[in-house]
PDB file of C-alpha atoms in Angstrom:
ATOM      1  CA  MET A   1     185.001 102.642 143.131  1.00 58.00           C
ATOM      2  CA  GLN A   2     185.573  98.937 143.862  1.00 65.00           C
ATOM      3  CA  LEU A   3     184.121  99.371 147.358  1.00 60.00           C
ATOM      4  CA  ALA A   4     180.926 100.842 145.901  1.00 66.00           C
ATOM      5  CA  ILE A   5     180.633  97.902 143.485  1.00 65.00           C
ATOM      6  CA  LEU A   6     181.137  95.419 146.326  1.00 59.00           C
ATOM      7  CA  GLN A   7     178.486  97.159 148.412  1.00 68.00           C
ATOM      8  CA  VAL A   8     175.977  96.988 145.551  1.00 66.00           C
ATOM      9  CA  GLU A   9     176.776  93.309 144.984  1.00 73.00           C
ATOM     10  CA  ALA A  10     176.429  92.606 148.702  1.00 71.00           C
ATOM     11  CA  LYS A  11     173.010  94.302 148.776  1.00 73.00           C
ATOM     12  CA  GLN A  12     171.878  92.311 145.735  1.00 79.00           C
ATOM     13  CA  ALA A  13     173.058  89.070 147.309  1.00 76.00           C
ATOM     14  CA  LEU A  14     171.256  89.945 150.548  1.00 74.00           C
ATOM     15  CA  ARG A  15     168.016  90.676 148.671  1.00 80.00           C
ATOM     16  CA  LYS A  16     168.280  87.305 146.889  1.00 78.00           C
ATOM     17  CA  ARG A  17     168.891  85.525 150.196  1.00 77.00           C
ATOM     18  CA  VAL A  18     165.906  87.237 151.863  1.00 73.00           C
ATOM     19  CA  LYS A  19     163.695  86.330 148.894  1.00 76.00           C
ATOM     20  CA  LEU A  20     164.882  82.702 148.986  1.00 70.00           C
ATOM     21  CA  LEU A  21     164.281  82.433 152.740  1.00 67.00           C
ATOM     22  CA  SER A  22     160.808  83.891 152.257  1.00 72.00           C
ATOM     23  CA  MET A  23     160.073  81.333 149.533  1.00 69.00           C
ATOM     24  CA  ILE A  24     161.262  78.494 151.776  1.00 68.00           C
ATOM     25  CA  ARG A  25     159.170  79.760 154.686  1.00 69.00           C
ATOM     26  CA  ASN A  26     156.067  80.084 152.501  1.00 71.00           C
ATOM     27  CA  SER A  27     156.652  76.572 151.189  1.00 71.00           C
ATOM     28  CA  ILE A  28     156.892  75.130 154.701  1.00 69.00           C
ATOM     29  CA  ASP A  29     153.812  77.085 155.778  1.00 71.00           C
ATOM     30  CA  SER A  30     151.849  75.604 152.885  1.00 77.00           C
ATOM     31  CA  TYR A  31     152.466  72.123 154.333  1.00 81.00           C
ATOM     32  CA  GLY A  32     151.164  72.969 157.802  1.00 83.00           C
ATOM     33  CA  HIS A  33     148.014  70.923 157.209  1.00 88.00           C
ATOM     34  CA  LEU A  34     150.216  67.832 156.945  1.00 91.00           C
ATOM     35  CA  GLY A  35     151.680  68.532 160.371  1.00 92.00           C
ATOM     36  CA  GLU A  36     148.188  68.900 161.765  1.00 94.00           C
ATOM     37  CA  TYR A  37     147.225  65.540 160.251  1.00 95.00           C
ATOM     38  CA  ILE A  38     150.294  63.853 161.755  1.00 96.00           C
ATOM     39  CA  ILE A  39     149.365  65.325 165.131  1.00 97.00           C
ATOM     40  CA  SER A  40     145.846  63.905 164.736  1.00 97.00           C
ATOM     41  CA  CYS A  41     147.527  60.483 164.459  1.00 96.00           C
ATOM     42  CA  GLN A  42     149.656  61.023 167.582  1.00 97.00           C
ATOM     43  CA  GLU A  43     148.619  59.281 170.788  1.00 95.00           C
ATOM     44  CA  LYS A  44     148.911  60.904 174.220  1.00 95.00           C
ATOM     45  CA  ASN A  45     152.055  58.866 174.927  1.00 95.00           C
ATOM     46  CA  GLY A  46     153.749  60.375 171.837  1.00 97.00           C
ATOM     47  CA  ALA A  47     153.390  57.400 169.492  1.00 97.00           C
ATOM     48  CA  ILE A  48     152.403  58.302 165.938  1.00 97.00           C
ATOM     49  CA  ALA A  49     150.103  55.861 164.163  1.00 96.00           C
ATOM     50  CA  TRP A  50     149.668  55.318 160.425  1.00 93.00           C
ATOM     51  CA  GLU A  51     146.314  57.060 160.708  1.00 93.00           C
ATOM     52  CA  PRO A  52     144.210  58.055 163.709  1.00 93.00           C
ATOM     53  CA  ARG A  53     143.690  55.137 166.120  1.00 90.00           C
ATOM     54  CA  SER A  54     145.552  52.592 163.999  1.00 93.00           C
ATOM     55  CA  LYS A  55     148.805  50.667 164.313  1.00 95.00           C
ATOM     56  CA  ILE A  56     152.203  52.189 165.011  1.00 95.00           C
ATOM     57  CA  ASP A  57     155.446  50.948 163.549  1.00 93.00           C
ATOM     58  CA  PRO A  58     158.775  52.498 164.565  1.00 94.00           C
ATOM     59  CA  TRP A  59     159.946  53.181 160.998  1.00 93.00           C
ATOM     60  CA  ASP A  60     156.947  55.295 159.984  1.00 94.00           C
ATOM     61  CA  HIS A  61     156.812  56.776 163.473  1.00 95.00           C
ATOM     62  CA  VAL A  62     160.331  58.222 163.048  1.00 94.00           C
ATOM     63  CA  GLU A  63     159.527  59.577 159.585  1.00 94.00           C
ATOM     64  CA  SER A  64     156.448  61.297 160.991  1.00 95.00           C
ATOM     65  CA  ALA A  65     158.432  62.743 163.911  1.00 95.00           C
ATOM     66  CA  MET A  66     160.996  64.171 161.479  1.00 93.00           C
ATOM     67  CA  GLY A  67     158.147  65.688 159.464  1.00 92.00           C
ATOM     68  CA  LEU A  68     156.861  67.375 162.607  1.00 93.00           C
ATOM     69  CA  ASP A  69     160.365  68.732 163.244  1.00 90.00           C
ATOM     70  CA  ILE A  70     160.652  70.217 159.780  1.00 86.00           C
ATOM     71  CA  LEU A  71     157.175  71.743 159.972  1.00 88.00           C
ATOM     72  CA  GLY A  72     157.922  73.405 163.315  1.00 88.00           C
ATOM     73  CA  TYR A  73     155.883  71.205 165.670  1.00 93.00           C
ATOM     74  CA  GLU A  74     158.776  70.782 168.080  1.00 93.00           C
ATOM     75  CA  ASP A  75     156.781  69.826 171.198  1.00 96.00           C
ATOM     76  CA  ASN A  76     155.001  67.040 169.331  1.00 97.00           C
ATOM     77  CA  SER A  77     158.199  65.755 167.737  1.00 96.00           C
ATOM     78  CA  LYS A  78     159.971  65.680 171.116  1.00 96.00           C
ATOM     79  CA  LYS A  79     157.107  63.656 172.541  1.00 97.00           C
ATOM     80  CA  ALA A  80     157.419  61.256 169.591  1.00 97.00           C
ATOM     81  CA  TYR A  81     161.151  60.822 170.152  1.00 96.00           C
ATOM     82  CA  GLU A  82     160.528  60.225 173.856  1.00 96.00           C
ATOM     83  CA  TRP A  83     158.064  57.458 172.957  1.00 96.00           C
ATOM     84  CA  LEU A  84     160.736  55.909 170.766  1.00 94.00           C
ATOM     85  CA  ILE A  85     163.223  55.923 173.658  1.00 94.00           C
ATOM     86  CA  ASP A  86     160.639  54.562 176.108  1.00 95.00           C
ATOM     87  CA  SER A  87     159.594  51.707 173.809  1.00 94.00           C
ATOM     88  CA  GLN A  88     163.119  50.620 172.844  1.00 93.00           C
ATOM     89  CA  GLU A  89     164.137  47.160 173.967  1.00 93.00           C
ATOM     90  CA  LYS A  90     167.315  46.499 175.976  1.00 94.00           C
ATOM     91  CA  ASP A  91     169.073  45.180 172.860  1.00 94.00           C
ATOM     92  CA  GLY A  92     168.361  48.460 171.015  1.00 92.00           C
ATOM     93  CA  SER A  93     165.530  47.119 168.879  1.00 93.00           C
ATOM     94  CA  TRP A  94     161.793  47.763 168.717  1.00 93.00           C
ATOM     95  CA  PHE A  95     158.897  45.468 168.036  1.00 94.00           C
ATOM     96  CA  SER A  96     157.458  45.875 164.575  1.00 92.00           C
ATOM     97  CA  GLU A  97     153.930  46.990 165.516  1.00 94.00           C
ATOM     98  CA  TYR A  98     152.115  48.550 168.440  1.00 94.00           C
ATOM     99  CA  LYS A  99     148.540  49.627 169.068  1.00 92.00           C
ATOM    100  CA  ASP A 100     146.947  51.268 172.086  1.00 87.00           C
ATOM    101  CA  GLY A 101     150.216  51.024 174.003  1.00 86.00           C
ATOM    102  CA  GLU A 102     150.566  47.271 173.419  1.00 89.00           C
ATOM    103  CA  VAL A 103     152.827  45.229 171.165  1.00 91.00           C
ATOM    104  CA  ILE A 104     150.700  43.594 168.437  1.00 92.00           C
ATOM    105  CA  ASN A 105     153.472  42.092 166.318  1.00 88.00           C
ATOM    106  CA  PHE A 106     156.526  40.616 167.984  1.00 80.00           C
ATOM    107  CA  ARG A 107     158.579  40.152 164.770  1.00 70.00           C
TER     108      ARG A 107
END
């Protein structure tokens, strides 16, 4: 009798988990347009600008790369992280702003 009760409870828990995962997936899918916009801001070298063809700052760049990760755009996020590695200074820092592959703010 207890085994039958446990099996029913396990099935109910599994149904709840499947429903929750489906809800999460649908939620992420509904934000796909944001990932596409971030990609429209990404340069060929992987840098992600504030908006298409504008300045890049490392802080917002990382936030955008993480957004791409969460939304499933792994190739684009990897390229963004590679840009971050390539643009890092020897002391571990970054310049505050870049545009078109050049540093535009040295602070």
